[in-house]
């Protein structure tokens, strides 16, 4: 059985790695969903109804900000 100090260092290291991985995932940029449509000239991306009219698939935001916006919509 490992000593309590070695176990504490191992758990601390695992906690730091887990928090870093979660932070990396939460801060990755995401865009609104786009639909893949098939037209006479091949497949093209078309934005959904909430996307901006610029032809893109919406503005790029961090995943964390989209979680906060979803939470605000569900509580109001």
PDB file of C-alpha atoms in Angstrom, residues 30-70:
ATOM      1  CA  UNK A  30     -17.559  26.268 -31.413  1.00  0.00           C
ATOM      2  CA  UNK A  31     -20.034  27.541 -33.998  1.00  0.00           C
ATOM      3  CA  UNK A  32     -23.769  27.156 -34.422  1.00  0.00           C
ATOM      4  CA  UNK A  33     -24.953  24.038 -36.222  1.00  0.00           C
ATOM      5  CA  UNK A  34     -25.027  24.028 -40.014  1.00  0.00           C
ATOM      6  CA  UNK A  35     -27.026  21.770 -42.268  1.00  0.00           C
ATOM      7  CA  UNK A  36     -25.399  19.863 -45.107  1.00  0.00           C
ATOM      8  CA  UNK A  37     -27.637  20.075 -48.159  1.00  0.00           C
ATOM      9  CA  UNK A  38     -27.252  18.481 -51.547  1.00  0.00           C
ATOM     10  CA  UNK A  39     -27.974  20.659 -54.549  1.00  0.00           C
ATOM     11  CA  UNK A  40     -27.522  20.326 -58.298  1.00  0.00           C
ATOM     12  CA  UNK A  41     -23.883  21.403 -57.991  1.00  0.00           C
ATOM     13  CA  UNK A  42     -22.938  19.063 -55.131  1.00  0.00           C
ATOM     14  CA  UNK A  43     -23.078  19.295 -51.366  1.00  0.00           C
ATOM     15  CA  UNK A  44     -23.080  22.715 -49.751  1.00  0.00           C
ATOM     16  CA  UNK A  45     -23.356  24.010 -46.214  1.00  0.00           C
ATOM     17  CA  UNK A  46     -26.402  26.093 -45.448  1.00  0.00           C
ATOM     18  CA  UNK A  47     -26.792  27.915 -42.139  1.00  0.00           C
ATOM     19  CA  UNK A  48     -29.759  27.179 -39.895  1.00  0.00           C
ATOM     20  CA  UNK A  49     -32.453  29.756 -39.214  1.00  0.00           C
ATOM     21  CA  UNK A  50     -30.587  31.235 -36.222  1.00  0.00           C
ATOM     22  CA  UNK A  51     -27.325  31.762 -38.077  1.00  0.00           C
ATOM     23  CA  UNK A  52     -26.267  35.124 -39.377  1.00  0.00           C
ATOM     24  CA  UNK A  53     -27.137  36.131 -42.919  1.00  0.00           C
ATOM     25  CA  UNK A  54     -23.494  36.324 -43.975  1.00  0.00           C
ATOM     26  CA  UNK A  55     -23.548  32.793 -45.336  1.00  0.00           C
ATOM     27  CA  UNK A  56     -21.523  31.414 -42.455  1.00  0.00           C
ATOM     28  CA  UNK A  57     -22.660  29.082 -39.734  1.00  0.00           C
ATOM     29  CA  UNK A  58     -22.857  31.638 -36.966  1.00  0.00           C
ATOM     30  CA  UNK A  59     -20.307  33.395 -34.834  1.00  0.00           C
ATOM     31  CA  UNK A  60     -17.543  31.512 -33.104  1.00  0.00           C
ATOM     32  CA  UNK A  61     -17.823  31.335 -29.298  1.00  0.00           C
ATOM     33  CA  UNK A  62     -16.188  29.282 -26.594  1.00  0.00           C
ATOM     34  CA  UNK A  63     -18.039  26.179 -25.462  1.00  0.00           C
ATOM     35  CA  UNK A  64     -18.183  27.610 -21.916  1.00  0.00           C
ATOM     36  CA  UNK A  65     -20.077  30.692 -23.138  1.00  0.00           C
ATOM     37  CA  UNK A  66     -22.627  28.529 -24.956  1.00  0.00           C
ATOM     38  CA  UNK A  67     -23.177  26.578 -21.714  1.00  0.00           C
ATOM     39  CA  UNK A  68     -23.818  29.846 -19.851  1.00  0.00           C
ATOM     40  CA  UNK A  69     -26.256  31.037 -22.532  1.00  0.00           C
ATOM     41  CA  UNK A  70     -28.149  27.723 -22.443  1.00  0.00           C
TER      42      UNK A  70
END
